[in-house]
Amino acid sequence: MTERKLVVHARRQAADGVIVLDLRDPAGAELPEWTPGAHVDLVLGGDLVRQYSLCGDPADRTTWRIAVLREPAGRGGSAYVHDELHPGTAVLVRGPRNHFPLHPAPRYLFIAGGIGITPILPMIAAAGAEWELVYGGRTAASMAFAGELRARYGDRVTLRSQAEHGLLDLDTILERTPSETVVYCCGPAPLLAAVEGRCANRPLHVERFSPQDPGEPVRAASFEVELAVTGRTLTVPPERSVLEVVEEAGVQVLSSCREGTCGTCETTVLAGTVDHRDSLLTPEERAAHDTMFLCVSRAACPKLVLEL
């Protein structure tokens, strides 16, 4: 994956605890194309790599825009962005990648919670069809882009702060939504769980900030991975990940989250059956067994052959 050095062109406060950064090439070169739902990795130094959704205009090839919520209880990525990235600061960026694409549909319902609004912004601009956005946050002051959304789209946007209205009334929202409407949802885990529980029979796409519980592995025993490019065969014990084993063997694999949510370590599977333990692939993609995320997924058979 291409890694490029960009600079912070502009920075602004979008809400309580949320900043927006515009990133540009220092020489003014065009940036790669991207589609709604895409994200980039910010390489913040050492092993500190974080993913942020692109929330600007895909047609603007000069600028990648991200919005970052400062999370006091986080692992240090958001604090670094808030404290260290200012206009003129250089930052290494990888991507873009898209594991949350907008699929064509005649009607959409977008549900966003908090900073989960970021991948939704370019989606509603590109939707074209009939759509509705329901956007919730802790307080009105914490809801980034709320004023811009209301000004641009009017009553197609419903804004609900928990402080004033309580939790989103998902039952009412979904009862009034035709069953064939495609639902897109991004936000904290409790919101995703609530939406998933009510959309078992609806077309639904979600993006997660934290991993799902994958349950127990299909195989408790060790398994082998054959690296097709190098011809080596490695043994993966129960207590180690495929990523750890191949890295120890000197094979370089890009990785970031190490919890199956970012997609950085996605690797082609040439043979074998995968125990998918990520939070990204759809059921159809899992059934193909042609790709896996090395940081969490394992083998459901004695041996996998990987394109490494």
mmCIF file of N, CA and C in Angstrom, residues 116-200:
data_model
loop_
_atom_site.group_PDB
_atom_site.id
_atom_site.type_symbol
_atom_site.label_atom_id
_atom_site.label_comp_id
_atom_site.label_asym_id
_atom_site.label_seq_id
_atom_site.Cartn_x
_atom_site.Cartn_y
_atom_site.Cartn_z
ATOM 1 N N GLY A 116 -19.299 8.814 14.275
ATOM 2 C CA GLY A 116 -19.721 7.929 13.191
ATOM 3 C C GLY A 116 -20.369 8.667 12.029
ATOM 4 N N ILE A 117 -20.575 9.950 12.164
ATOM 5 C CA ILE A 117 -21.122 10.741 11.060
ATOM 6 C C ILE A 117 -20.098 10.868 9.922
ATOM 7 N N THR A 118 -18.800 10.693 10.214
ATOM 8 C CA THR A 118 -17.784 11.033 9.214
ATOM 9 C C THR A 118 -17.890 10.225 7.920
ATOM 10 N N PRO A 119 -17.999 8.881 7.938
ATOM 11 C CA PRO A 119 -18.115 8.193 6.645
ATOM 12 C C PRO A 119 -19.447 8.424 5.961
ATOM 13 N N ILE A 120 -20.449 8.845 6.746
ATOM 14 C CA ILE A 120 -21.787 9.072 6.203
ATOM 15 C C ILE A 120 -21.850 10.354 5.376
ATOM 16 N N LEU A 121 -21.047 11.357 5.725
ATOM 17 C CA LEU A 121 -21.122 12.657 5.041
ATOM 18 C C LEU A 121 -20.982 12.537 3.525
ATOM 19 N N PRO A 122 -19.925 11.911 2.995
ATOM 20 C CA PRO A 122 -19.841 11.807 1.538
ATOM 21 C C PRO A 122 -20.875 10.860 0.954
ATOM 22 N N MET A 123 -21.405 9.943 1.759
ATOM 23 C CA MET A 123 -22.438 9.031 1.259
ATOM 24 C C MET A 123 -23.722 9.772 0.918
ATOM 25 N N ILE A 124 -24.160 10.636 1.825
ATOM 26 C CA ILE A 124 -25.423 11.324 1.554
ATOM 27 C C ILE A 124 -25.266 12.313 0.395
ATOM 28 N N ALA A 125 -24.051 12.854 0.230
ATOM 29 C CA ALA A 125 -23.823 13.758 -0.899
ATOM 30 C C ALA A 125 -23.863 13.011 -2.221
ATOM 31 N N ALA A 126 -23.529 11.702 -2.186
ATOM 32 C CA ALA A 126 -23.472 10.907 -3.409
ATOM 33 C C ALA A 126 -24.701 10.042 -3.617
ATOM 34 N N ALA A 127 -25.582 9.964 -2.616
ATOM 35 C CA ALA A 127 -26.678 8.992 -2.659
ATOM 36 C C ALA A 127 -27.592 9.182 -3.862
ATOM 37 N N GLY A 128 -27.945 10.421 -4.141
ATOM 38 C CA GLY A 128 -28.773 10.687 -5.314
ATOM 39 C C GLY A 128 -30.205 10.241 -5.149
ATOM 40 N N ALA A 129 -30.426 9.054 -4.629
ATOM 41 C CA ALA A 129 -31.772 8.512 -4.466
ATOM 42 C C ALA A 129 -32.452 9.146 -3.259
ATOM 43 N N GLU A 130 -33.601 8.621 -2.906
ATOM 44 C CA GLU A 130 -34.266 9.062 -1.691
ATOM 45 C C GLU A 130 -33.438 8.610 -0.493
ATOM 46 N N TRP A 131 -33.276 9.495 0.471
ATOM 47 C CA TRP A 131 -32.536 9.118 1.670
ATOM 48 C C TRP A 131 -32.985 9.950 2.853
ATOM 49 N N GLU A 132 -32.684 9.425 4.038
ATOM 50 C CA GLU A 132 -32.944 10.113 5.294
ATOM 51 C C GLU A 132 -31.752 9.868 6.205
ATOM 52 N N LEU A 133 -31.358 10.885 6.968
ATOM 53 C CA LEU A 133 -30.278 10.743 7.946
ATOM 54 C C LEU A 133 -30.832 10.978 9.341
ATOM 55 N N VAL A 134 -30.536 10.048 10.237
ATOM 56 C CA VAL A 134 -30.820 10.216 11.660
ATOM 57 C C VAL A 134 -29.476 10.219 12.376
ATOM 58 N N TYR A 135 -29.181 11.310 13.062
ATOM 59 C CA TYR A 135 -27.859 11.539 13.641
ATOM 60 C C TYR A 135 -28.019 11.867 15.117
ATOM 61 N N GLY A 136 -27.425 11.025 15.974
ATOM 62 C CA GLY A 136 -27.494 11.234 17.412
ATOM 63 C C GLY A 136 -26.128 11.487 18.010
ATOM 64 N N GLY A 137 -26.106 12.200 19.131
ATOM 65 C CA GLY A 137 -24.861 12.468 19.845
ATOM 66 C C GLY A 137 -25.146 12.706 21.318
ATOM 67 N N ARG A 138 -24.097 12.776 22.112
ATOM 68 C CA ARG A 138 -24.291 12.978 23.553
ATOM 69 C C ARG A 138 -24.962 14.317 23.853
ATOM 70 N N THR A 139 -24.426 15.379 23.248
ATOM 71 C CA THR A 139 -24.998 16.715 23.406
ATOM 72 C C THR A 139 -25.007 17.381 22.042
ATOM 73 N N ALA A 140 -25.788 18.432 21.908
ATOM 74 C CA ALA A 140 -25.827 19.157 20.637
ATOM 75 C C ALA A 140 -24.455 19.724 20.302
ATOM 76 N N ALA A 141 -23.722 20.175 21.327
ATOM 77 C CA ALA A 141 -22.412 20.790 21.094
ATOM 78 C C ALA A 141 -21.355 19.781 20.667
ATOM 79 N N SER A 142 -21.609 18.490 20.900
ATOM 80 C CA SER A 142 -20.632 17.467 20.541
ATOM 81 C C SER A 142 -20.849 16.896 19.149
ATOM 82 N N MET A 143 -21.904 17.335 18.453
ATOM 83 C CA MET A 143 -22.274 16.735 17.174
ATOM 84 C C MET A 143 -21.656 17.519 16.013
ATOM 85 N N ALA A 144 -20.536 17.014 15.523
ATOM 86 C CA ALA A 144 -19.825 17.682 14.435
ATOM 87 C C ALA A 144 -20.662 17.709 13.167
ATOM 88 N N PHE A 145 -20.591 18.812 12.440
ATOM 89 C CA PHE A 145 -21.232 19.020 11.137
ATOM 90 C C PHE A 145 -22.763 19.140 11.223
ATOM 91 N N ALA A 146 -23.323 19.154 12.420
ATOM 92 C CA ALA A 146 -24.782 19.166 12.553
ATOM 93 C C ALA A 146 -25.396 20.397 11.890
ATOM 94 N N GLY A 147 -24.823 21.572 12.148
ATOM 95 C CA GLY A 147 -25.368 22.784 11.557
ATOM 96 C C GLY A 147 -25.275 22.784 10.048
ATOM 97 N N GLU A 148 -24.154 22.307 9.506
ATOM 98 C CA GLU A 148 -23.974 22.253 8.060
ATOM 99 C C GLU A 148 -24.976 21.297 7.421
ATOM 100 N N LEU A 149 -25.198 20.177 8.066
ATOM 101 C CA LEU A 149 -26.157 19.196 7.544
ATOM 102 C C LEU A 149 -27.570 19.764 7.512
ATOM 103 N N ARG A 150 -27.971 20.388 8.582
ATOM 104 C CA ARG A 150 -29.318 20.949 8.642
ATOM 105 C C ARG A 150 -29.487 22.060 7.605
ATOM 106 N N ALA A 151 -28.457 22.909 7.465
ATOM 107 C CA ALA A 151 -28.543 24.018 6.512
ATOM 108 C C ALA A 151 -28.605 23.522 5.073
ATOM 109 N N ARG A 152 -27.874 22.466 4.770
ATOM 110 C CA ARG A 152 -27.803 21.982 3.384
ATOM 111 C C ARG A 152 -28.980 21.090 3.009
ATOM 112 N N TYR A 153 -29.434 20.265 3.960
ATOM 113 C CA TYR A 153 -30.407 19.230 3.605
ATOM 114 C C TYR A 153 -31.758 19.385 4.281
ATOM 115 N N GLY A 154 -31.887 20.328 5.190
ATOM 116 C CA GLY A 154 -33.187 20.593 5.794
ATOM 117 C C GLY A 154 -33.770 19.406 6.540
ATOM 118 N N ASP A 155 -35.059 19.150 6.325
ATOM 119 C CA ASP A 155 -35.732 18.136 7.125
ATOM 120 C C ASP A 155 -35.465 16.699 6.673
ATOM 121 N N ARG A 156 -34.554 16.516 5.722
ATOM 122 C CA ARG A 156 -34.105 15.148 5.434
ATOM 123 C C ARG A 156 -33.167 14.659 6.536
ATOM 124 N N VAL A 157 -32.739 15.586 7.393
ATOM 125 C CA VAL A 157 -31.823 15.277 8.482
ATOM 126 C C VAL A 157 -32.540 15.425 9.816
ATOM 127 N N THR A 158 -32.481 14.391 10.646
ATOM 128 C CA THR A 158 -33.017 14.430 11.999
ATOM 129 C C THR A 158 -31.857 14.410 12.974
ATOM 130 N N LEU A 159 -31.758 15.452 13.799
ATOM 131 C CA LEU A 159 -30.687 15.568 14.785
ATOM 132 C C LEU A 159 -31.262 15.332 16.177
ATOM 133 N N ARG A 160 -30.639 14.439 16.944
ATOM 134 C CA ARG A 160 -31.138 14.106 18.273
ATOM 135 C C ARG A 160 -29.969 13.983 19.245
ATOM 136 N N SER A 161 -29.875 14.922 20.187
ATOM 137 C CA SER A 161 -28.852 14.796 21.224
ATOM 138 C C SER A 161 -29.448 14.003 22.387
ATOM 139 N N GLN A 162 -28.621 13.151 22.958
ATOM 140 C CA GLN A 162 -29.089 12.333 24.070
ATOM 141 C C GLN A 162 -29.469 13.193 25.263
ATOM 142 N N ALA A 163 -28.754 14.300 25.465
ATOM 143 C CA ALA A 163 -29.043 15.166 26.602
ATOM 144 C C ALA A 163 -30.453 15.741 26.535
ATOM 145 N N GLU A 164 -30.950 15.999 25.325
ATOM 146 C CA GLU A 164 -32.280 16.602 25.168
ATOM 147 C C GLU A 164 -33.371 15.587 24.874
ATOM 148 N N HIS A 165 -33.037 14.517 24.134
ATOM 149 C CA HIS A 165 -34.071 13.609 23.648
ATOM 150 C C HIS A 165 -33.903 12.164 24.095
ATOM 151 N N GLY A 166 -32.824 11.848 24.811
ATOM 152 C CA GLY A 166 -32.562 10.463 25.160
ATOM 153 C C GLY A 166 -31.967 9.712 23.975
ATOM 154 N N LEU A 167 -31.926 8.385 24.068
ATOM 155 C CA LEU A 167 -31.372 7.566 22.989
ATOM 156 C C LEU A 167 -32.257 7.644 21.752
ATOM 157 N N LEU A 168 -31.670 7.376 20.594
ATOM 158 C CA LEU A 168 -32.446 7.371 19.358
ATOM 159 C C LEU A 168 -33.594 6.370 19.455
ATOM 160 N N ASP A 169 -34.766 6.780 19.022
ATOM 161 C CA ASP A 169 -35.950 5.912 19.035
ATOM 162 C C ASP A 169 -35.928 5.050 17.770
ATOM 163 N N LEU A 170 -35.105 4.008 17.813
ATOM 164 C CA LEU A 170 -34.905 3.187 16.626
ATOM 165 C C LEU A 170 -36.170 2.456 16.198
ATOM 166 N N ASP A 171 -36.985 2.059 17.155
ATOM 167 C CA ASP A 171 -38.219 1.347 16.804
ATOM 168 C C ASP A 171 -39.118 2.214 15.930
ATOM 169 N N THR A 172 -39.317 3.452 16.346
ATOM 170 C CA THR A 172 -40.161 4.353 15.567
ATOM 171 C C THR A 172 -39.528 4.667 14.213
ATOM 172 N N ILE A 173 -38.224 4.907 14.225
ATOM 173 C CA ILE A 173 -37.523 5.238 12.987
ATOM 174 C C ILE A 173 -37.673 4.113 11.967
ATOM 175 N N LEU A 174 -37.467 2.888 12.397
ATOM 176 C CA LEU A 174 -37.507 1.760 11.474
ATOM 177 C C LEU A 174 -38.931 1.350 11.110
ATOM 178 N N GLU A 175 -39.873 1.577 11.999
ATOM 179 C CA GLU A 175 -41.272 1.268 11.678
ATOM 180 C C GLU A 175 -41.786 2.113 10.527
ATOM 181 N N ARG A 176 -41.313 3.347 10.434
ATOM 182 C CA ARG A 176 -41.783 4.223 9.365
ATOM 183 C C ARG A 176 -40.951 4.082 8.084
ATOM 184 N N THR A 177 -39.915 3.232 8.124
ATOM 185 C CA THR A 177 -39.018 3.069 6.988
ATOM 186 C C THR A 177 -39.381 1.810 6.211
ATOM 187 N N PRO A 178 -39.662 1.912 4.908
ATOM 188 C CA PRO A 178 -39.986 0.721 4.118
ATOM 189 C C PRO A 178 -38.927 -0.368 4.273
ATOM 190 N N SER A 179 -39.360 -1.615 4.291
ATOM 191 C CA SER A 179 -38.472 -2.735 4.593
ATOM 192 C C SER A 179 -37.369 -2.922 3.563
ATOM 193 N N GLU A 180 -37.569 -2.447 2.340
ATOM 194 C CA GLU A 180 -36.537 -2.608 1.307
ATOM 195 C C GLU A 180 -35.467 -1.519 1.369
ATOM 196 N N THR A 181 -35.653 -0.522 2.218
ATOM 197 C CA THR A 181 -34.670 0.557 2.355
ATOM 198 C C THR A 181 -33.338 0.005 2.848
ATOM 199 N N VAL A 182 -32.236 0.423 2.216
ATOM 200 C CA VAL A 182 -30.900 -0.016 2.629
ATOM 201 C C VAL A 182 -30.433 0.877 3.777
ATOM 202 N N VAL A 183 -30.039 0.234 4.890
ATOM 203 C CA VAL A 183 -29.631 0.961 6.088
ATOM 204 C C VAL A 183 -28.106 0.956 6.195
ATOM 205 N N TYR A 184 -27.544 2.141 6.399
ATOM 206 C CA TYR A 184 -26.115 2.292 6.678
ATOM 207 C C TYR A 184 -25.975 2.879 8.072
ATOM 208 N N CYS A 185 -25.112 2.263 8.891
ATOM 209 C CA CYS A 185 -24.980 2.729 10.272
ATOM 210 C C CYS A 185 -23.517 2.727 10.684
ATOM 211 N N CYS A 186 -23.104 3.801 11.351
ATOM 212 C CA CYS A 186 -21.755 3.900 11.912
ATOM 213 C C CYS A 186 -21.846 4.641 13.236
ATOM 214 N N GLY A 187 -21.143 4.125 14.227
ATOM 215 C CA GLY A 187 -21.184 4.753 15.538
ATOM 216 C C GLY A 187 -20.666 3.816 16.599
ATOM 217 N N PRO A 188 -20.914 4.112 17.859
ATOM 218 C CA PRO A 188 -20.413 3.272 18.949
ATOM 219 C C PRO A 188 -21.091 1.896 18.958
ATOM 220 N N ALA A 189 -20.430 0.944 19.613
ATOM 221 C CA ALA A 189 -20.892 -0.447 19.611
ATOM 222 C C ALA A 189 -22.339 -0.617 20.091
ATOM 223 N N PRO A 190 -22.787 0.065 21.151
ATOM 224 C CA PRO A 190 -24.185 -0.131 21.575
ATOM 225 C C PRO A 190 -25.198 0.272 20.501
ATOM 226 N N LEU A 191 -24.908 1.336 19.758
ATOM 227 C CA LEU A 191 -25.815 1.738 18.679
ATOM 228 C C LEU A 191 -25.836 0.682 17.587
ATOM 229 N N LEU A 192 -24.666 0.183 17.189
ATOM 230 C CA LEU A 192 -24.615 -0.833 16.143
ATOM 231 C C LEU A 192 -25.371 -2.081 16.565
ATOM 232 N N ALA A 193 -25.183 -2.497 17.807
ATOM 233 C CA ALA A 193 -25.884 -3.685 18.292
ATOM 234 C C ALA A 193 -27.388 -3.480 18.273
ATOM 235 N N ALA A 194 -27.848 -2.291 18.664
ATOM 236 C CA ALA A 194 -29.278 -2.005 18.672
ATOM 237 C C ALA A 194 -29.856 -2.006 17.268
ATOM 238 N N VAL A 195 -29.111 -1.430 16.317
ATOM 239 C CA VAL A 195 -29.577 -1.397 14.930
ATOM 240 C C VAL A 195 -29.581 -2.805 14.338
ATOM 241 N N GLU A 196 -28.519 -3.560 14.577
ATOM 242 C CA GLU A 196 -28.449 -4.923 14.041
ATOM 243 C C GLU A 196 -29.577 -5.786 14.586
ATOM 244 N N GLY A 197 -29.913 -5.596 15.854
ATOM 245 C CA GLY A 197 -30.981 -6.373 16.442
ATOM 246 C C GLY A 197 -32.335 -6.089 15.841
ATOM 247 N N ARG A 198 -32.492 -4.926 15.234
ATOM 248 C CA ARG A 198 -33.773 -4.539 14.643
ATOM 249 C C ARG A 198 -33.783 -4.680 13.120
ATOM 250 N N CYS A 199 -32.651 -5.039 12.533
ATOM 251 C CA CYS A 199 -32.548 -5.083 11.070
ATOM 252 C C CYS A 199 -32.191 -6.467 10.541
ATOM 253 N N ALA A 200 -32.579 -7.494 11.274
ATOM 254 C CA ALA A 200 -32.240 -8.852 10.845
ATOM 255 C C ALA A 200 -32.797 -9.165 9.463
#
